[in-house]
């Protein structure tokens, strides 16, 4: 994993917090002290937390997940955008639209509109409109590109959010919390670390510090992507999943295909046992169990009569039974339920 040293954090100004009068008491465990009425963040706690967050990002990407970079403040826009582009992940750097995650279906419609306008601009269809209409379409395209250009390739919800400044991106964090999406965020001394799964305590205003965070997370993404095993040409791409839906590590013998396994199980469950000796009051249960074996031209009543006759022949004759017991079985009532 690309390591970041404490000296690099000191040079980037990660340890500088906000003024003491703006502090949030929930950040007290991460504060070393104060100097000139400015809180100093304890880098001995920041560095291991940063490494832990980077390791989590790497694992998410290695499992096939997607990370959404979020940084819409002016000091973070360019650094977040460049880092996301370098590692091939979606990003939001202009303005977070309300419902971008919770109402993703509607957002996808706007993205499709943006892609349509891009196609019109490339093939020259845009120039076929009148001058006024073409100008309006260009403005619409520019507006959509600013807001949604970074997530054009994101076809589904992300698996992880990386956020710069939780106070400025509160709406994004709230939406991620509602959907159960984990959040890795840089938290300064004036913000609360609530709803953040992996806290990186540090300066979220200095451009050098933001660039350090973004580049480190981008490196973790690239390392996680390189850890994904490639399937050689000609091999089966079947991947066995565990109970949580994650791929299991491959063992020596290849796993069987799901279709074959299901067929074997179905055949095993439908195998019939050898017929057992039953009493007269269990005849209907036997008929119900073996009704699948009745031929199409034999009615259920005739089959019941044949079955009773076969059972009567197998039963030992009773000495106390009257002679009427040898009468055809069809003359006896079929059920014990009294007639209404």
Coordinates of C-alpha atoms in Angstrom, one line a residue:
X1 CA 0.0 0.0 0.0
X2 CA 1.2 3.5 -0.8
X3 CA 2.3 4.8 2.6
X4 CA 2.1 8.4 3.8
X5 CA 4.6 9.5 6.4
X6 CA 4.0 11.8 9.3
X7 CA 6.5 14.2 7.9
X8 CA 4.4 14.5 4.7
X9 CA 1.4 15.3 6.8
X10 CA 3.3 18.0 8.7
X11 CA 4.5 19.5 5.5
X12 CA 1.0 19.5 4.1
X13 CA -0.5 21.2 7.2
X14 CA -2.7 18.3 8.2
X15 CA -2.2 19.0 11.9
X16 CA -3.8 22.5 11.8
X17 CA -7.4 22.6 13.0
X18 CA -9.8 25.5 13.3
X19 CA -10.0 28.2 15.9
X20 CA -10.7 27.0 19.4
X21 CA -14.0 28.9 19.6
X22 CA -15.4 26.9 16.7
X23 CA -14.4 23.4 17.9
X24 CA -16.7 20.4 18.3
X25 CA -16.3 18.6 21.6
X26 CA -16.8 15.2 19.8
X27 CA -13.4 15.8 18.2
X28 CA -11.6 16.1 21.6
X29 CA -10.0 12.6 21.3
X30 CA -8.2 13.6 18.2
X31 CA -6.9 17.0 19.4
X32 CA -3.3 17.3 20.7
X33 CA -3.6 20.8 22.1
X34 CA -3.9 24.4 21.0
X35 CA -1.5 27.1 19.8
X36 CA -2.4 30.8 19.2
X37 CA -6.1 29.8 19.8
X38 CA -5.9 27.2 17.0
X39 CA -6.4 23.5 17.8
X40 CA -3.5 21.2 16.8
X41 CA -4.6 17.7 15.6
X42 CA -2.7 14.7 17.0
X43 CA -1.0 13.1 14.0
X44 CA -0.2 10.1 16.0
X45 CA -3.9 9.2 15.8
X46 CA -4.5 10.6 12.3
X47 CA -1.8 8.5 10.6
X48 CA -3.1 5.0 11.7
X49 CA -6.7 6.0 11.1
X50 CA -5.7 7.2 7.6
X51 CA -4.0 3.9 6.9
X52 CA -7.0 2.0 8.2
X53 CA -9.3 3.9 5.9
X54 CA -7.0 3.4 2.9
X55 CA -6.9 -0.3 3.6
X56 CA -10.7 -0.4 3.7
X57 CA -10.9 1.4 0.4
X58 CA -8.5 -1.1 -1.1
X59 CA -10.6 -4.0 0.1
X60 CA -13.8 -2.6 -1.2
X61 CA -12.3 -2.1 -4.7
X62 CA -10.7 -5.5 -4.6
X63 CA -14.1 -7.0 -4.0
X64 CA -15.4 -5.2 -7.1
X65 CA -16.8 -2.1 -5.4
X66 CA -17.0 1.4 -6.7
X67 CA -15.9 4.5 -4.7
X68 CA -17.5 7.9 -5.2
X69 CA -15.2 10.9 -4.5
X70 CA -17.1 13.9 -3.1
X71 CA -15.5 17.4 -2.6
X72 CA -17.5 20.4 -3.8
X73 CA -15.8 23.2 -1.9
X74 CA -13.5 25.4 -4.0
X75 CA -10.3 24.3 -2.3
X76 CA -11.2 20.6 -2.9
X77 CA -12.8 20.6 -6.4
X78 CA -9.7 20.2 -8.6
X79 CA -7.8 17.8 -6.3
X80 CA -10.8 15.5 -5.9
X81 CA -11.6 15.6 -9.7
X82 CA -8.0 14.8 -10.7
X83 CA -7.6 12.0 -8.2
X84 CA -10.9 10.4 -9.2
X85 CA -10.0 10.6 -12.9
X86 CA -6.6 9.1 -12.3
X87 CA -8.1 6.0 -10.6
X88 CA -11.1 5.8 -12.9
X89 CA -13.8 6.4 -10.2
X90 CA -16.9 8.7 -10.3
X91 CA -16.8 12.0 -8.5
X92 CA -18.9 15.0 -7.6
X93 CA -16.9 18.3 -7.6
X94 CA -19.3 21.1 -8.4
X95 CA -22.5 20.8 -6.3
X96 CA -24.3 17.9 -4.6
X97 CA -27.8 17.6 -6.0
X98 CA -30.3 16.6 -3.4
X99 CA -31.4 13.0 -4.0
X100 CA -28.3 12.1 -6.0
X101 CA -28.3 8.7 -4.1
X102 CA -31.7 8.4 -2.7
X103 CA -33.4 9.3 -5.9
X104 CA -30.9 7.8 -8.2
X105 CA -33.5 6.6 -10.7
X106 CA -34.4 10.2 -11.6
X107 CA -30.7 11.2 -11.7
X108 CA -30.1 8.4 -14.2
X109 CA -32.7 10.0 -16.5
X110 CA -30.8 13.3 -16.4
X111 CA -27.6 11.4 -17.1
X112 CA -29.2 9.8 -20.2
X113 CA -30.2 13.3 -21.3
X114 CA -26.6 14.5 -20.9
X115 CA -25.3 11.5 -23.0
X116 CA -27.9 12.3 -25.7
X117 CA -26.7 15.9 -25.9
X118 CA -23.1 14.7 -26.0
X119 CA -23.9 12.4 -28.9
X120 CA -25.7 15.3 -30.7
X121 CA -22.6 17.5 -30.3
X122 CA -20.3 14.9 -31.6
X123 CA -22.2 13.8 -34.7
X124 CA -23.2 17.4 -35.7
X125 CA -26.9 17.0 -35.1
X126 CA -26.8 20.0 -32.7
X127 CA -25.9 22.3 -35.6
X128 CA -29.0 21.3 -37.6
X129 CA -31.2 23.2 -35.1
X130 CA -31.8 26.9 -35.3
X131 CA -29.3 29.2 -33.8
X132 CA -31.4 29.9 -30.7
X133 CA -32.3 26.2 -30.1
X134 CA -28.7 25.1 -30.5
X135 CA -27.6 27.8 -28.0
X136 CA -30.2 26.5 -25.5
X137 CA -29.1 22.9 -25.9
X138 CA -25.5 23.9 -25.4
X139 CA -26.3 25.7 -22.2
X140 CA -28.3 22.7 -21.0
X141 CA -25.4 20.4 -21.8
X142 CA -22.9 22.6 -19.9
X143 CA -25.2 22.7 -16.9
X144 CA -25.6 18.9 -16.8
X145 CA -21.9 18.4 -17.4
X146 CA -21.0 20.5 -14.3
X147 CA -23.4 18.7 -12.0
X148 CA -23.4 15.1 -13.4
X149 CA -20.3 14.9 -15.6
X150 CA -18.4 13.0 -13.0
X151 CA -21.0 10.3 -12.5
X152 CA -21.9 9.6 -16.2
X153 CA -20.3 6.2 -16.1
X154 CA -21.8 5.3 -12.7
X155 CA -24.7 2.9 -13.6
X156 CA -25.6 2.0 -10.0
X157 CA -25.2 3.2 -6.5
X158 CA -21.6 3.4 -5.2
X159 CA -20.3 1.0 -2.6
X160 CA -18.3 3.6 -0.7
X161 CA -18.2 7.4 -0.3
X162 CA -14.9 9.4 0.2
X163 CA -15.8 12.8 1.4
X164 CA -13.8 16.0 2.1
X165 CA -15.3 18.2 4.8
X166 CA -18.3 16.4 6.4
X167 CA -19.9 19.8 7.4
X168 CA -20.0 21.0 3.8
X169 CA -21.2 17.6 2.4
X170 CA -23.8 16.9 5.1
X171 CA -26.5 16.1 2.6
X172 CA -24.3 13.5 0.8
X173 CA -23.5 11.8 4.1
X174 CA -27.2 11.7 5.2
X175 CA -28.2 10.0 1.9
X176 CA -25.4 7.5 2.3
X177 CA -26.5 6.7 5.8
X178 CA -30.1 6.1 4.7
X179 CA -28.9 3.7 2.0
X180 CA -26.4 1.9 4.2
X181 CA -23.4 3.1 2.2
X182 CA -20.1 3.3 4.3
X183 CA -18.4 6.7 4.4
X184 CA -14.7 7.5 4.6
X185 CA -14.3 11.2 5.4
X186 CA -11.8 13.9 6.4
X187 CA -13.1 15.5 9.6
X188 CA -11.8 18.8 11.0
X189 CA -12.0 20.1 14.6
X190 CA -15.2 22.1 13.8
X191 CA -17.2 19.1 12.7
X192 CA -18.8 16.1 14.3
X193 CA -17.6 12.6 13.3
X194 CA -21.2 11.2 13.5
X195 CA -22.4 9.0 10.6
X196 CA -18.8 8.5 9.4
X197 CA -17.6 4.9 9.4
X198 CA -13.9 5.7 8.9
X199 CA -12.8 9.1 10.3
X200 CA -9.6 10.8 9.1
X201 CA -9.0 13.7 11.6
X202 CA -7.2 16.4 9.8
X203 CA -7.2 19.8 8.1
X204 CA -10.0 19.9 5.4
X205 CA -9.3 23.5 4.1
X206 CA -5.6 23.5 3.0
X207 CA -5.2 22.5 -0.6
X208 CA -2.0 20.6 0.0
X209 CA -3.6 18.5 2.7
X210 CA -6.7 17.8 0.5
X211 CA -4.4 16.8 -2.3
X212 CA -2.5 14.4 0.0
X213 CA -5.8 12.7 1.1
X214 CA -7.2 12.4 -2.4
X215 CA -4.0 11.1 -3.9
X216 CA -3.6 8.5 -1.1
X217 CA -7.1 7.2 -1.6
X218 CA -6.6 7.1 -5.3
X219 CA -3.5 5.0 -4.8
X220 CA -5.5 2.7 -2.6
X221 CA -8.1 2.3 -5.3
X222 CA -5.5 1.5 -7.9
X223 CA -3.9 -1.1 -5.6
X224 CA -7.3 -2.7 -4.9
X225 CA -8.0 -2.9 -8.6
X226 CA -4.7 -4.6 -9.3
X227 CA -5.5 -7.1 -6.6
X228 CA -8.5 -8.4 -8.5
X229 CA -7.6 -11.8 -10.0
X230 CA -7.7 -12.0 -13.7
X231 CA -9.4 -15.0 -15.3
X232 CA -7.1 -16.5 -18.0
X233 CA -8.6 -17.0 -21.5
X234 CA -10.4 -20.3 -21.8
X235 CA -11.1 -20.8 -18.1
X236 CA -14.5 -20.9 -16.5
X237 CA -15.5 -17.5 -15.1
X238 CA -17.8 -19.1 -12.4
X239 CA -17.2 -17.4 -9.0
X240 CA -18.6 -19.0 -5.9
X241 CA -20.1 -16.5 -3.4
X242 CA -20.3 -16.8 0.4
X243 CA -23.3 -16.0 2.6
X244 CA -22.6 -12.2 2.4
X245 CA -22.4 -12.3 -1.4
X246 CA -18.6 -11.9 -1.6
X247 CA -16.5 -14.1 -3.9
X248 CA -14.8 -17.1 -2.1
X249 CA -11.1 -17.7 -2.7
X250 CA -10.5 -20.3 -5.3
X251 CA -9.4 -23.8 -4.1
X252 CA -7.6 -26.6 -5.9
X253 CA -10.7 -28.1 -7.5
X254 CA -13.0 -26.0 -9.6
X255 CA -16.4 -25.4 -8.2
X256 CA -19.3 -27.1 -10.0
X257 CA -21.7 -25.0 -12.1
X258 CA -24.9 -23.8 -10.4
X259 CA -27.2 -25.4 -13.0
X260 CA -25.7 -28.8 -12.6
X261 CA -25.8 -28.6 -8.8
X262 CA -29.4 -27.6 -8.8
X263 CA -30.3 -30.5 -11.2
X264 CA -28.6 -33.0 -8.9
X265 CA -30.4 -31.7 -5.9
X266 CA -33.8 -31.8 -7.6
X267 CA -33.3 -35.3 -8.8
X268 CA -32.3 -36.4 -5.3
X269 CA -35.4 -34.9 -3.7
X270 CA -37.8 -36.4 -6.3
X271 CA -36.5 -40.0 -5.9
X272 CA -39.2 -42.4 -4.7
X273 CA -38.8 -44.8 -1.9
X274 CA -39.8 -48.5 -2.1
X275 CA -43.5 -49.0 -1.4
X276 CA -44.3 -49.9 2.1
X277 CA -47.2 -52.0 3.6
X278 CA -50.1 -49.8 4.4
X279 CA -53.5 -50.3 6.0
X280 CA -56.9 -49.7 4.5
X281 CA -57.3 -46.3 6.2
X282 CA -54.1 -45.1 4.6
X283 CA -55.1 -46.0 1.0
X284 CA -56.0 -42.4 0.2
X285 CA -52.6 -41.2 1.4
X286 CA -50.9 -43.8 -0.8
X287 CA -53.0 -42.7 -3.8
X288 CA -52.2 -39.0 -3.2
X289 CA -48.5 -39.9 -3.0
X290 CA -48.5 -42.0 -6.2
X291 CA -51.1 -40.0 -8.3
X292 CA -48.2 -38.8 -10.5
X293 CA -47.7 -42.5 -11.7
X294 CA -51.3 -42.9 -12.9
X295 CA -51.6 -43.1 -16.7
X296 CA -53.6 -40.5 -18.5
X297 CA -56.3 -43.0 -19.5
X298 CA -57.0 -44.3 -16.0
X299 CA -59.3 -42.3 -13.7
X300 CA -58.5 -41.8 -10.0
X301 CA -61.5 -43.9 -8.9
X302 CA -60.4 -46.9 -11.0
X303 CA -56.9 -46.6 -9.7
X304 CA -58.2 -46.6 -6.1
X305 CA -60.2 -49.7 -6.8
X306 CA -57.1 -51.5 -8.2
X307 CA -55.0 -50.4 -5.3
X308 CA -57.6 -51.7 -2.7
X309 CA -57.8 -55.0 -4.6
X310 CA -54.0 -55.4 -4.5
X311 CA -53.9 -54.6 -0.8
X312 CA -56.7 -57.0 -0.1
X313 CA -54.8 -59.8 -1.8
X314 CA -51.6 -59.0 0.2
X315 CA -53.4 -58.9 3.6
X316 CA -53.7 -62.3 5.4
X317 CA -57.3 -63.6 5.5
X318 CA -58.9 -63.2 9.0
X319 CA -60.8 -66.2 10.4
X320 CA -63.4 -63.9 12.2
X321 CA -64.1 -61.8 9.1
X322 CA -67.5 -62.4 7.5
X323 CA -67.8 -63.8 4.0
X324 CA -68.8 -60.3 2.7
X325 CA -65.2 -59.2 3.2
X326 CA -64.4 -61.0 -0.1
X327 CA -66.7 -58.8 -2.0
X328 CA -65.3 -56.3 -4.5
X329 CA -63.5 -53.4 -2.8
X330 CA -65.4 -50.9 -4.9
X331 CA -68.6 -51.7 -2.9
X332 CA -67.0 -50.4 0.3
X333 CA -67.1 -46.7 1.1
X334 CA -64.0 -44.8 0.1
X335 CA -63.7 -42.5 3.2
X336 CA -64.7 -42.4 6.8
X337 CA -66.4 -39.0 6.5
X338 CA -70.2 -39.3 7.0
X339 CA -72.3 -38.2 4.1
X340 CA -74.0 -34.9 4.6

